[in-house]
Coordinates of C-alpha atoms and ligand atoms in Angstrom, one line a residue:
M66 CA 0.0 0.0 0.0
A67 CA 1.3 3.4 -0.9
Q68 CA 2.6 5.4 1.8
D69 CA 0.0 8.3 1.0
D70 CA -2.7 5.8 1.6
V71 CA -2.0 5.7 5.3
K72 CA -4.4 8.4 6.2
D73 CA -7.4 6.5 4.7
R74 CA -6.5 3.3 6.6
L75 CA -8.7 2.3 9.5
F76 CA -7.3 -0.2 12.0
G77 CA -8.5 -3.4 10.6
D78 CA -7.4 -2.8 6.9
K79 CA -5.6 -5.8 5.2
K80 CA -4.6 -7.0 1.9
M81 CA -6.7 -9.4 -0.2
S82 CA -6.1 -11.0 -3.5
L83 CA -8.3 -10.2 -6.4
W84 CA -9.4 -13.9 -6.3
T85 CA -10.5 -13.8 -2.6
I86 CA -12.5 -10.7 -3.2
M87 CA -14.2 -12.3 -6.3
V88 CA -15.2 -15.2 -4.2
R89 CA -16.5 -13.2 -1.5
T90 CA -18.4 -11.0 -3.9
F91 CA -19.9 -13.8 -5.5
A92 CA -22.0 -14.3 -2.4
Y93 CA -23.7 -11.0 -3.3
L94 CA -23.8 -11.8 -6.9
K95 CA -25.5 -15.1 -6.5
K96 CA -29.1 -13.8 -6.4
E97 CA -28.4 -12.0 -9.6
I98 CA -26.5 -14.6 -11.4
W99 CA -29.3 -15.3 -14.1
S100 CA -29.0 -11.6 -15.1
F101 CA -25.3 -11.9 -15.4
V102 CA -25.4 -15.2 -17.4
L103 CA -27.9 -13.8 -19.8
A104 CA -26.1 -10.5 -20.1
L105 CA -23.0 -12.2 -21.0
V106 CA -24.9 -14.4 -23.8
L107 CA -26.2 -11.1 -25.3
L108 CA -22.7 -9.8 -25.1
V109 CA -21.1 -12.6 -27.1
F110 CA -24.0 -12.3 -29.7
S111 CA -23.4 -8.3 -30.1
V112 CA -19.7 -8.7 -30.3
A113 CA -20.3 -11.3 -33.1
V114 CA -22.8 -8.7 -35.1
N115 CA -20.1 -6.0 -34.6
M116 CA -17.7 -8.5 -36.1
L117 CA -20.0 -9.1 -39.1
T118 CA -19.9 -5.6 -40.2
P119 CA -16.5 -5.3 -41.9
L120 CA -17.2 -8.6 -43.7
V121 CA -20.7 -7.3 -45.0
L122 CA -19.1 -4.1 -46.0
K123 CA -16.3 -6.0 -47.9
Q124 CA -19.0 -8.0 -49.8
F125 CA -20.8 -4.8 -50.5
T126 CA -17.7 -2.9 -51.7
N127 CA -16.7 -5.9 -54.0
D128 CA -20.2 -6.1 -55.2
L129 CA -20.4 -2.4 -56.1
N130 CA -17.1 -2.8 -58.1
L131 CA -18.7 -5.5 -60.0
A132 CA -21.9 -3.6 -60.5
E133 CA -20.7 -2.2 -63.8
S134 CA -20.3 -5.6 -65.1
G135 CA -24.1 -6.2 -64.2
V136 CA -24.6 -7.3 -60.4
D137 CA -28.2 -7.7 -59.4
F138 CA -29.2 -4.5 -57.6
H139 CA -31.9 -6.6 -55.9
D140 CA -29.3 -8.7 -54.2
L141 CA -27.4 -5.7 -52.9
L142 CA -30.7 -4.4 -51.3
I143 CA -31.2 -7.7 -49.6
L144 CA -27.8 -7.6 -48.2
G145 CA -28.0 -4.0 -47.0
L146 CA -31.5 -4.3 -45.4
G147 CA -30.6 -7.8 -43.9
Y148 CA -27.5 -6.2 -42.2
F149 CA -29.5 -3.2 -41.1
G150 CA -32.1 -5.5 -39.4
L151 CA -29.3 -7.3 -37.6
I152 CA -27.9 -3.8 -36.4
V153 CA -31.3 -2.8 -35.1
I154 CA -31.7 -6.1 -33.3
N155 CA -28.2 -5.8 -31.8
Q156 CA -28.8 -2.4 -30.4
F157 CA -32.0 -3.6 -28.7
L158 CA -30.0 -6.6 -27.1
V159 CA -27.3 -4.0 -26.0
Y160 CA -30.1 -2.2 -24.3
I161 CA -31.4 -5.2 -22.5
Q162 CA -28.0 -6.3 -21.7
S163 CA -27.1 -2.9 -20.1
M164 CA -30.4 -2.7 -18.2
L165 CA -30.0 -6.3 -16.9
L166 CA -26.4 -5.4 -15.5
Q167 CA -27.2 -1.9 -14.1
K168 CA -30.4 -3.4 -12.2
A169 CA -28.2 -6.2 -10.9
G170 CA -25.4 -3.9 -9.9
Q171 CA -27.7 -1.4 -8.1
K172 CA -29.2 -4.3 -6.2
I173 CA -25.7 -5.3 -5.1
I174 CA -24.7 -1.7 -4.2
Y175 CA -28.0 -1.8 -2.0
R176 CA -27.3 -5.1 -0.1
L177 CA -23.5 -4.0 0.3
R178 CA -24.6 -0.6 1.8
N179 CA -27.0 -2.1 4.0
D180 CA -24.5 -4.6 5.3
V181 CA -21.6 -2.1 5.7
F182 CA -24.1 0.3 7.6
E183 CA -25.5 -2.5 10.1
H184 CA -22.0 -3.7 10.6
V185 CA -20.9 -0.1 11.6
E186 CA -23.8 0.0 13.8
G187 CA -22.8 -3.0 15.6
M188 CA -19.3 -1.8 16.5
S189 CA -18.5 -0.6 20.0
I190 CA -17.8 2.9 21.1
A191 CA -14.3 2.1 21.4
Q192 CA -14.0 0.8 17.8
L193 CA -15.9 3.7 16.3
N194 CA -13.6 6.1 18.3
M195 CA -11.0 4.6 16.3
M196 CA -12.5 5.3 12.9
P197 CA -12.6 8.7 11.4
V198 CA -16.2 9.6 10.4
G199 CA -15.0 10.7 6.9
S200 CA -13.4 7.4 6.2
L201 CA -16.7 5.6 7.0
V202 CA -18.7 8.0 5.0
T203 CA -16.3 7.4 2.1
R204 CA -16.5 3.7 2.5
V205 CA -20.4 3.4 2.9
A206 CA -21.2 5.8 0.1
F207 CA -18.5 5.4 -2.5
Y208 CA -16.6 2.4 -2.1
T209 CA -19.7 0.2 -2.3
A210 CA -20.4 1.8 -5.7
N211 CA -16.8 1.3 -6.9
M212 CA -17.0 -2.3 -5.8
S213 CA -20.2 -3.1 -7.6
D214 CA -18.8 -1.5 -10.5
L215 CA -16.3 -4.3 -10.8
F216 CA -19.1 -6.7 -11.8
T217 CA -21.5 -4.4 -13.7
N218 CA -18.9 -2.6 -15.9
T219 CA -15.3 -3.6 -15.5
L220 CA -15.2 -7.3 -15.7
V221 CA -17.9 -7.2 -18.3
S222 CA -16.0 -4.6 -20.3
I223 CA -12.8 -6.6 -20.0
F224 CA -14.7 -9.8 -21.3
R225 CA -16.1 -7.7 -24.2
N226 CA -13.0 -6.1 -25.2
I227 CA -10.8 -9.3 -25.1
L228 CA -13.5 -10.9 -27.0
T229 CA -13.5 -8.1 -29.7
I230 CA -9.8 -8.0 -30.0
A231 CA -9.5 -11.9 -30.5
G232 CA -12.5 -11.6 -33.2
V233 CA -10.7 -8.9 -34.8
A234 CA -7.5 -10.5 -35.1
V235 CA -9.0 -13.7 -36.4
I236 CA -10.8 -12.1 -39.2
M237 CA -7.9 -9.9 -40.0
F238 CA -5.8 -13.1 -40.5
I239 CA -8.4 -14.7 -42.6
L240 CA -8.5 -11.7 -44.8
S241 CA -4.9 -11.2 -45.3
P242 CA -2.2 -12.8 -42.9
A243 CA 0.5 -10.4 -44.2
L244 CA -1.4 -7.4 -43.2
A245 CA -2.8 -8.9 -40.2
G246 CA 0.8 -9.8 -38.9
I247 CA 1.7 -6.0 -39.4
M248 CA -1.3 -4.9 -37.5
M249 CA -0.3 -7.1 -34.7
G250 CA 2.7 -5.2 -34.3
F251 CA 0.7 -2.1 -33.8
L252 CA -1.3 -3.9 -31.3
A253 CA 1.5 -4.8 -29.2
V254 CA 2.9 -1.2 -29.1
V255 CA -0.5 0.2 -28.1
F256 CA -1.0 -2.3 -25.6
V257 CA 2.3 -1.8 -24.1
I258 CA 1.7 2.1 -24.1
S259 CA -1.6 1.6 -22.6
F260 CA -0.3 -0.8 -19.9
F261 CA 2.3 1.7 -18.6
F262 CA -0.2 4.7 -18.9
S263 CA -2.6 2.7 -16.8
R264 CA 0.0 2.0 -14.2
H265 CA 0.7 5.6 -13.9
V266 CA -2.8 6.8 -13.6
K267 CA -3.5 3.9 -11.2
R268 CA -1.2 5.5 -8.8
I269 CA -2.6 9.0 -9.0
F270 CA -6.2 7.6 -8.7
R271 CA -5.1 5.8 -5.6
L272 CA -3.6 9.0 -4.1
E273 CA -6.7 10.7 -5.1
R274 CA -8.9 8.4 -3.3
A275 CA -6.9 8.6 -0.2
K276 CA -7.0 12.4 -0.2
Q277 CA -10.5 12.6 -1.1
S278 CA -11.3 10.5 2.2
E279 CA -9.0 12.6 4.2
F280 CA -10.7 15.8 2.8
N281 CA -14.1 14.5 3.7
S282 CA -12.9 13.8 7.3
F283 CA -11.5 17.2 7.3
L284 CA -14.9 18.8 5.9
N285 CA -16.9 16.6 8.4
E286 CA -14.8 18.1 11.4
S287 CA -14.6 21.6 10.3
L288 CA -18.1 22.0 9.4
S289 CA -19.2 20.4 12.7
G290 CA -16.9 22.5 14.5
M291 CA -17.6 25.8 12.8
K292 CA -19.0 27.3 15.7
I293 CA -16.0 27.1 17.8
V294 CA -13.9 28.1 14.7
Q295 CA -15.7 31.4 14.4
L296 CA -15.7 31.7 18.3
Y297 CA -12.0 31.6 18.3
V298 CA -11.8 33.6 15.0
Q299 CA -9.8 30.7 13.4
E300 CA -11.7 31.0 10.0
N301 CA -8.2 31.9 8.4
R302 CA -6.4 29.0 9.7
K303 CA -9.0 26.7 8.7
K304 CA -9.4 28.3 5.3
K305 CA -5.7 27.8 4.9
Q306 CA -5.9 24.1 5.6
F307 CA -9.1 23.7 3.5
D308 CA -7.2 25.5 0.8
E309 CA -4.1 23.2 1.1
Q310 CA -6.2 20.3 0.7
N311 CA -8.5 21.5 -2.0
L312 CA -5.3 22.8 -4.1
Y313 CA -3.8 19.3 -3.6
L314 CA -6.8 17.6 -5.0
R315 CA -6.9 19.8 -8.0
K316 CA -3.2 19.1 -8.6
L317 CA -3.9 15.5 -8.6
R318 CA -6.8 15.8 -11.0
M319 CA -4.5 17.9 -13.3
K320 CA -2.1 15.2 -13.3
V321 CA -4.8 12.7 -14.4
V322 CA -5.7 15.2 -17.0
A323 CA -2.3 15.7 -18.0
A324 CA -1.5 12.0 -18.4
F325 CA -4.7 11.5 -20.6
A326 CA -3.8 14.6 -22.7
V327 CA -0.7 13.0 -23.6
Y328 CA -2.0 9.3 -24.0
R329 CA -5.1 9.8 -26.2
P330 CA -3.3 11.8 -29.0
T331 CA -0.4 9.3 -29.0
I332 CA -2.9 6.5 -29.5
S333 CA -4.8 8.3 -32.2
F334 CA -1.3 9.0 -33.8
L335 CA -0.7 5.3 -34.0
Y336 CA -4.3 4.8 -35.2
Y337 CA -3.4 6.9 -38.3
L338 CA -0.2 5.4 -38.7
A339 CA -1.7 1.9 -38.9
L340 CA -4.4 3.2 -41.3
G341 CA -1.6 4.6 -43.5
A342 CA 0.2 1.2 -43.2
T343 CA -2.8 -0.6 -44.3
F344 CA -3.3 1.5 -47.4
F345 CA 0.4 1.2 -48.3
F346 CA 0.6 -2.4 -47.9
A347 CA -2.9 -3.1 -49.3
F348 CA -1.5 -1.6 -52.5
R349 CA 1.7 -3.8 -52.2
L350 CA -0.1 -6.9 -51.2
N351 CA -2.7 -6.4 -54.1
L352 CA -5.7 -6.5 -51.8
S353 CA -9.3 -6.1 -53.1
S354 CA -11.0 -2.8 -52.3
G355 CA -13.4 -4.8 -50.3
D356 CA -10.3 -6.1 -48.1
V357 CA -9.2 -2.4 -47.6
V358 CA -12.7 -1.2 -46.5
A359 CA -12.8 -4.3 -44.1
F360 CA -9.4 -3.6 -42.7
Y361 CA -10.3 0.0 -42.3
M362 CA -13.2 -0.9 -40.1
L363 CA -11.6 -3.5 -38.1
L364 CA -8.8 -1.0 -37.3
S365 CA -11.2 1.3 -35.5
N366 CA -12.6 -1.9 -33.8
F367 CA -9.2 -2.7 -32.6
F368 CA -7.8 0.4 -31.0
S369 CA -10.6 1.4 -29.0
P370 CA -11.1 -2.0 -27.3
I371 CA -7.2 -1.8 -26.4
E372 CA -7.6 1.6 -24.9
R373 CA -10.7 0.5 -23.0
L374 CA -9.0 -2.6 -21.8
A375 CA -6.3 -0.4 -20.3
D376 CA -9.0 1.7 -18.7
S377 CA -10.7 -1.4 -17.3
L378 CA -7.5 -2.4 -15.7
N379 CA -7.4 0.8 -13.8
N380 CA -11.1 0.5 -12.8
L381 CA -10.2 -3.1 -11.8
Q382 CA -7.5 -1.8 -9.6
R383 CA -9.7 0.7 -8.1
A384 CA -12.6 -1.8 -7.4
H385 CA -10.0 -4.2 -5.9
A386 CA -8.9 -1.3 -3.6
A387 CA -12.4 -0.4 -2.7
S388 CA -13.5 -4.0 -2.1
E389 CA -10.3 -4.5 0.0
K390 CA -11.3 -1.6 2.3
L391 CA -15.0 -2.7 2.4
Y392 CA -14.3 -6.2 3.2
S393 CA -11.6 -5.2 5.8
L394 CA -14.3 -3.2 7.5
L395 CA -16.8 -6.1 7.4
D396 CA -14.1 -8.3 8.9
V397 CA -13.7 -6.2 11.9
K398 CA -15.2 -8.1 14.6
P399 CA -17.6 -6.1 16.9
D400 CA -15.6 -6.5 20.3
V401 CA -18.8 -6.0 22.4
V402 CA -21.1 -8.8 21.2
D403 CA -23.5 -11.3 23.0
S404 CA -22.0 -14.5 24.2
P405 CA -24.0 -17.4 22.8
S406 CA -25.5 -18.1 26.2
A407 CA -26.6 -14.7 26.8
I408 CA -30.1 -14.5 27.9
A409 CA -32.8 -12.0 27.0
I410 CA -34.4 -10.4 30.1
D411 CA -37.8 -8.6 29.9
S412 CA -37.9 -6.6 33.1
F413 CA -35.3 -6.0 35.7
R414 CA -35.9 -5.4 39.3
G415 CA -33.0 -2.9 39.0
E416 CA -30.3 -4.1 41.5
I417 CA -26.8 -3.1 40.6
E418 CA -23.5 -4.2 41.7
F419 CA -19.9 -3.4 40.8
R420 CA -17.5 -6.0 42.3
N421 CA -13.8 -5.1 42.1
V422 CA -14.0 -3.3 38.6
W423 CA -10.8 -2.1 37.0
F424 CA -11.0 -0.5 33.6
A425 CA -8.7 1.4 31.1
Y426 CA -9.5 2.9 27.8
E427 CA -5.9 2.1 26.8
N428 CA -3.4 -0.3 28.0
E429 CA -2.9 -0.2 31.8
D430 CA -3.8 3.4 32.1
W431 CA -6.4 2.7 34.7
I432 CA -9.2 5.1 34.9
L433 CA -11.4 3.0 37.3
K434 CA -9.5 1.3 40.1
D435 CA -11.0 -1.4 42.0
V436 CA -14.5 0.2 41.9
S437 CA -17.1 -1.8 44.1
F438 CA -20.7 -0.6 45.1
H439 CA -24.0 -2.0 45.5
V440 CA -27.4 -0.2 44.5
A441 CA -30.6 -1.9 45.7
P442 CA -33.7 -1.8 43.5
K443 CA -35.3 1.7 43.1
Q444 CA -32.7 3.3 45.1
T445 CA -31.3 6.6 43.9
V446 CA -27.5 6.6 44.0
A447 CA -25.3 9.6 43.2
F448 CA -21.9 9.9 41.9
V449 CA -19.6 13.0 42.7
G450 CA -16.1 13.8 42.2
A451 CA -13.9 16.2 40.2
T452 CA -13.8 16.4 36.4
G453 CA -12.0 13.1 35.0
A454 CA -12.6 11.2 38.2
G455 CA -14.4 8.5 36.1
K456 CA -18.1 9.2 36.7
T457 CA -19.3 9.0 33.0
T458 CA -16.8 5.9 32.5
I459 CA -18.7 4.1 35.3
L460 CA -22.0 4.7 33.7
S461 CA -20.9 3.6 30.2
L462 CA -19.7 0.2 31.5
I463 CA -23.1 -0.5 32.9
V464 CA -24.7 -0.5 29.4
R465 CA -21.6 -2.4 28.0
N466 CA -20.3 0.5 25.8
F467 CA -17.0 -0.6 27.1
V468 CA -15.9 -3.7 29.0
P469 CA -14.0 -3.7 32.2
Q470 CA -10.6 -5.6 32.1
K471 CA -11.0 -6.9 35.5
G472 CA -13.8 -7.4 38.1
D473 CA -17.6 -7.9 37.2
I474 CA -20.9 -6.0 36.9
F475 CA -24.1 -7.4 38.0
I476 CA -27.6 -6.7 37.5
D477 CA -30.2 -8.4 39.6
G478 CA -27.5 -10.9 40.5
I479 CA -26.7 -11.6 36.8
N480 CA -23.3 -10.9 35.3
I481 CA -24.0 -8.4 32.5
K482 CA -21.9 -10.4 30.3
D483 CA -24.6 -13.0 30.3
I484 CA -27.3 -10.7 29.4
Q485 CA -28.0 -9.9 25.8
I486 CA -27.0 -6.3 25.1
K487 CA -30.4 -5.4 23.5
S488 CA -32.5 -6.1 26.5
L489 CA -29.8 -4.7 28.8
R490 CA -29.9 -1.4 26.8
K491 CA -33.5 -1.4 26.7
A492 CA -33.9 -1.8 30.1
V493 CA -31.5 1.2 30.9
G494 CA -32.7 4.7 30.1
Q495 CA -29.5 6.9 29.4
M496 CA -29.5 10.8 29.8
L497 CA -26.1 11.6 28.8
Q498 CA -23.9 14.5 29.5
D499 CA -24.0 15.7 26.0
V500 CA -27.6 15.3 24.5
F501 CA -27.5 14.3 21.0
L502 CA -30.6 15.4 19.0
F503 CA -30.9 14.5 15.5
S504 CA -32.6 16.8 12.8
G505 CA -36.2 16.2 12.5
S506 CA -39.2 17.2 14.7
I507 CA -39.3 17.4 18.5
K508 CA -41.6 14.3 18.3
D509 CA -39.0 12.5 16.2
N510 CA -36.6 13.1 18.8
I511 CA -38.5 11.9 21.9
T512 CA -39.9 8.7 20.0
L513 CA -36.5 8.3 18.3
Y514 CA -38.3 8.3 14.9
D515 CA -40.8 5.6 16.1
S516 CA -43.2 8.5 15.8
D517 CA -46.3 6.1 14.8
A518 CA -45.7 4.0 17.8
Y519 CA -47.2 6.9 20.1
T520 CA -49.9 9.5 19.8
D521 CA -49.3 13.2 20.3
E522 CA -51.2 12.8 23.6
E523 CA -49.0 10.0 24.8
V524 CA -45.8 12.1 23.8
M525 CA -47.3 15.2 25.5
K526 CA -48.1 13.6 28.8
V527 CA -44.5 12.5 29.1
C528 CA -43.4 15.9 28.3
D529 CA -45.5 17.2 31.0
Y530 CA -44.1 14.7 33.4
V531 CA -40.6 15.8 32.7
N532 CA -41.4 19.6 32.9
A533 CA -40.7 20.0 29.1
S534 CA -44.2 20.8 27.9
S535 CA -44.2 24.3 28.9
F536 CA -41.3 25.3 26.6
I537 CA -42.5 22.8 23.8
N538 CA -46.0 24.5 24.0
N539 CA -44.4 27.9 23.6
L540 CA -43.0 26.9 20.2
D541 CA -45.2 27.6 17.1
G542 CA -45.1 24.1 15.9
G543 CA -45.3 22.4 19.4
L544 CA -44.4 18.8 19.1
N545 CA -43.8 19.0 15.5
S546 CA -41.5 22.1 15.7
P547 CA -38.3 21.5 13.7
V548 CA -34.9 20.3 15.4
I549 CA -31.9 21.4 13.4
E550 CA -28.8 19.3 13.1
K551 CA -27.5 18.5 16.6
G552 CA -30.5 20.3 18.0
E553 CA -28.5 23.7 18.1
N554 CA -31.7 25.5 18.2
F555 CA -32.4 24.6 21.8
S556 CA -30.7 25.5 25.0
S557 CA -28.7 22.8 26.9
G558 CA -31.4 22.8 29.6
Q559 CA -34.1 22.1 27.0
R560 CA -32.1 19.7 25.4
Q561 CA -31.6 17.8 28.8
L562 CA -35.4 17.9 29.5
L563 CA -36.0 16.4 26.0
S564 CA -33.7 13.6 26.8
F565 CA -35.7 12.9 30.0
A566 CA -38.7 12.8 27.8
R567 CA -36.9 10.3 25.5
T568 CA -36.0 8.1 28.3
V569 CA -39.3 8.2 30.3
L570 CA -41.2 7.2 27.2
S571 CA -39.0 4.1 26.8
H572 CA -40.3 2.8 30.3
P573 CA -36.7 1.8 31.7
Q574 CA -36.2 0.0 34.8
I575 CA -32.8 1.6 35.3
L576 CA -32.3 5.3 34.8
I577 CA -28.9 6.9 34.2
L578 CA -28.5 10.6 34.3
D579 CA -25.1 12.1 33.6
E580 CA -25.8 15.8 34.5
A581 CA -24.9 18.4 31.9
T582 CA -21.9 20.6 33.1
A583 CA -23.0 23.5 31.2
N584 CA -24.6 26.5 33.1
I585 CA -28.2 26.2 33.3
D586 CA -30.4 29.2 34.3
T587 CA -32.1 28.9 37.8
E588 CA -35.6 28.5 36.2
T589 CA -34.7 25.5 34.0
E590 CA -32.6 24.1 36.8
K591 CA -35.8 24.0 39.1
L592 CA -37.6 22.2 36.4
I593 CA -34.8 19.7 36.0
Q594 CA -34.7 19.1 39.7
D595 CA -38.4 18.8 40.0
S596 CA -38.6 16.4 37.0
L597 CA -35.7 14.3 38.6
N598 CA -37.5 13.7 41.8
K599 CA -40.4 12.5 40.0
M600 CA -38.5 10.2 37.8
K601 CA -37.0 8.5 41.1
S602 CA -40.3 6.5 41.3
I603 CA -39.8 5.0 37.9
G604 CA -36.9 2.7 38.9
T605 CA -33.4 2.5 40.0
M606 CA -31.6 5.7 39.4
L607 CA -27.9 6.6 39.0
V608 CA -27.1 10.1 38.8
V609 CA -23.9 12.1 38.1
A610 CA -24.3 15.4 39.6
H611 CA -22.1 18.5 39.3
R612 CA -24.5 20.5 41.5
L613 CA -24.4 18.9 44.9
S614 CA -27.9 20.4 45.6
T615 CA -29.5 18.0 42.9
I616 CA -28.5 14.9 44.8
Q617 CA -28.9 15.9 48.5
H618 CA -31.7 13.5 48.9
S619 CA -30.1 10.5 47.2
D620 CA -30.2 7.1 49.1
N621 CA -26.4 6.9 48.8
I622 CA -23.7 9.2 47.4
I623 CA -20.5 7.7 46.1
V624 CA -17.4 9.9 46.0
L625 CA -14.7 9.4 43.3
Q626 CA -11.3 10.5 43.1
G627 CA -8.7 9.3 40.5
G628 CA -11.0 6.3 39.6
R629 CA -11.4 5.2 43.2
V630 CA -14.1 5.2 45.5
M631 CA -13.0 7.4 48.3
E632 CA -16.4 7.7 50.5
S633 CA -19.9 6.6 50.4
G634 CA -23.1 7.3 52.4
T635 CA -25.9 9.7 52.7
H636 CA -25.5 13.3 52.2
Q637 CA -25.8 13.9 56.2
E638 CA -23.3 11.0 56.9
L639 CA -20.7 12.3 54.5
L640 CA -20.9 15.9 55.9
H641 CA -20.3 14.5 59.1
Q642 CA -17.3 12.6 58.1
K643 CA -15.9 15.8 57.1
G644 CA -13.8 14.2 54.2
L645 CA -13.9 14.9 50.5
Y646 CA -17.5 15.5 50.3
F647 CA -17.5 17.9 52.9
K648 CA -14.7 19.8 51.1
L649 CA -16.6 19.8 47.9
Y650 CA -19.9 20.8 49.5
Q651 CA -18.1 23.7 51.2
L652 CA -16.5 24.9 47.8
Q653 CA -19.8 24.8 46.2
F654 CA -21.4 26.7 49.1
E655 CA -18.9 29.4 49.0
Q656 CA -19.2 29.9 45.4
A657 CA -22.9 30.2 45.6
S658 CA -22.8 32.9 48.5
Ligands
ATP433 N1 -13.1 7.5 25.0 C1 -12.0 7.6 25.9 N2 -10.7 7.2 25.5 C2 -9.7 7.6 26.4 N3 -9.8 8.1 27.4 C3 -10.9 8.5 27.9 C4 -12.1 8.4 27.3 N4 -13.3 9.1 27.8 C5 -12.7 9.3 28.9 N5 -11.4 9.1 29.1 C6 -10.5 9.3 30.2 O1 -11.0 8.7 31.1 C7 -10.9 9.7 32.4 C8 -12.3 9.7 33.2 O2 -13.4 10.2 32.2 P1 -14.8 10.5 32.5 O3 -15.5 10.9 31.4 O4 -15.2 9.2 33.1 O5 -14.7 11.6 33.6 P2 -15.9 12.1 34.5 O6 -15.8 11.9 35.9 O7 -17.2 12.0 33.6 O8 -15.6 13.9 34.3 P3 -16.8 15.0 34.1 O9 -17.0 15.5 35.4 O10 -15.8 16.0 33.4 O11 -17.8 14.6 33.1 C9 -10.5 11.0 31.9 O12 -9.2 11.1 32.4 C10 -10.6 11.0 30.5 O13 -9.5 11.6 29.9
MG434 MG1 -18.6 12.9 32.7

């Protein structure tokens, strides 16, 4: 793999032979196999008809020469009409052939895209963190198309062109072995030039693809982060980076253009040279005018297939590279999957236990150190601690976004490794630190696009419950008001309330709340506080709170520092201990007053 390709490599990428790829792709092709077989048969037929043209014209020309000595005009007419009919039929078959291939190809792309997307959906957060979004976009959107191109265009075209070249060569040798021999010389030269040309552009194409993917990643990140860029007046710097990449892409494209600009005229020149040679040697070899016409036509049938063959070899390379990347991605095994014996659980009581849990995102860089705690069903437990103490990490282990290296986590006494991930995640309602809203309507975001499953009244009832209805009712469209990408048209407090509604609607038995650190106005804070108190009755609740006022009435408060549990107890107990919690409390109290 070229060094420049590195940026487009995901951690699982590996090399595969063209053969391996074909065999794997055959699985996608199987359902469409009859379309392909039929298309190939039609193709052989159309190549044969094409081959006939020069021979018919030869006959025609020779007949015309003889016309003076009295050839039947009627015979000529039959010959002409018959041939014309054949061409019409052939064009119709070409139409059917290309429709068959395209239809089959589009079905393959469709299935491939679905598979790749589904596969990416099944990956763990840790795996996704290692994959730049731009690369994934390029793979799902473009590489799938490149790959199906292999079967709908490239291989068919290679087959057709080789067939054509062979056919032409055979007819040439039948007409005049000597002249055919000379033409083979031209064929060899054109092929060698085309081969090296294709190797050259292949390299540029590959670079271009890698750069394009990098560019997509860059665009994705810059556009998502535009607000920050503007906030810090970094537009010029971003613009400069953009400009560099844009310019590079333009230069690469120009290299391709330049290569073609040299290649095409060279081939044309050779074509005319071959044509000149034909006339010259026809004269020398005493060929009939019919033979000359036939050779003239055969030549044009000769050069373009060779050119196209070189082109196809390029595409073959591109399809190969694309397939390699796609299959590599499909081969990355999701690292958090159900064990074969995992059980589905409909409803949990909501008892949670961490037993000596150690966890590191990377290597032995322990983020959680020997964390143990127990939460009884329906209890509310709060986690407090400085930023980076590991609070969010603890919550993400419960839903198996990540897996601890040591220790175990139990829900209702069952190790979560033995619970099907789906039923686990269904039971746990997560209200995360950064609420992610999708573009769509408010209702879409609360029902997570399962809008039809709930009536507006049901959704509104939940909004009422979590105190979100007041601000929703103030919007012109109510529940149908639009949410723009990432929910930027709502305040962080409002977003938090929407995530509460989302959670309550899904009837979880365990609720997880990672309180937003962002400043929330006192009014919204009160709404959130009140809503939280209500939600306590739904099930077991784990709360990460930054405002200690939020959690004073929790059944238990766990104080973390550097990934270790330092203290635990009720608000009053912890205040009496005069330890870490006491200090945190004093600090916040001082700030507030
Ligand atoms: N995906 C990740 N990959 C590597 N390290 C991570 C990742 N997420 C968090 N960390 C690290 O783990 C530590 C704990 O992070 P965590 O998000 O659990 O803290 P927190 O207690 O929730 O902090 P905050 O109060 O700021 O939300 C931090 O040092 C952080 O740098
Ligand atoms: Mg956090």
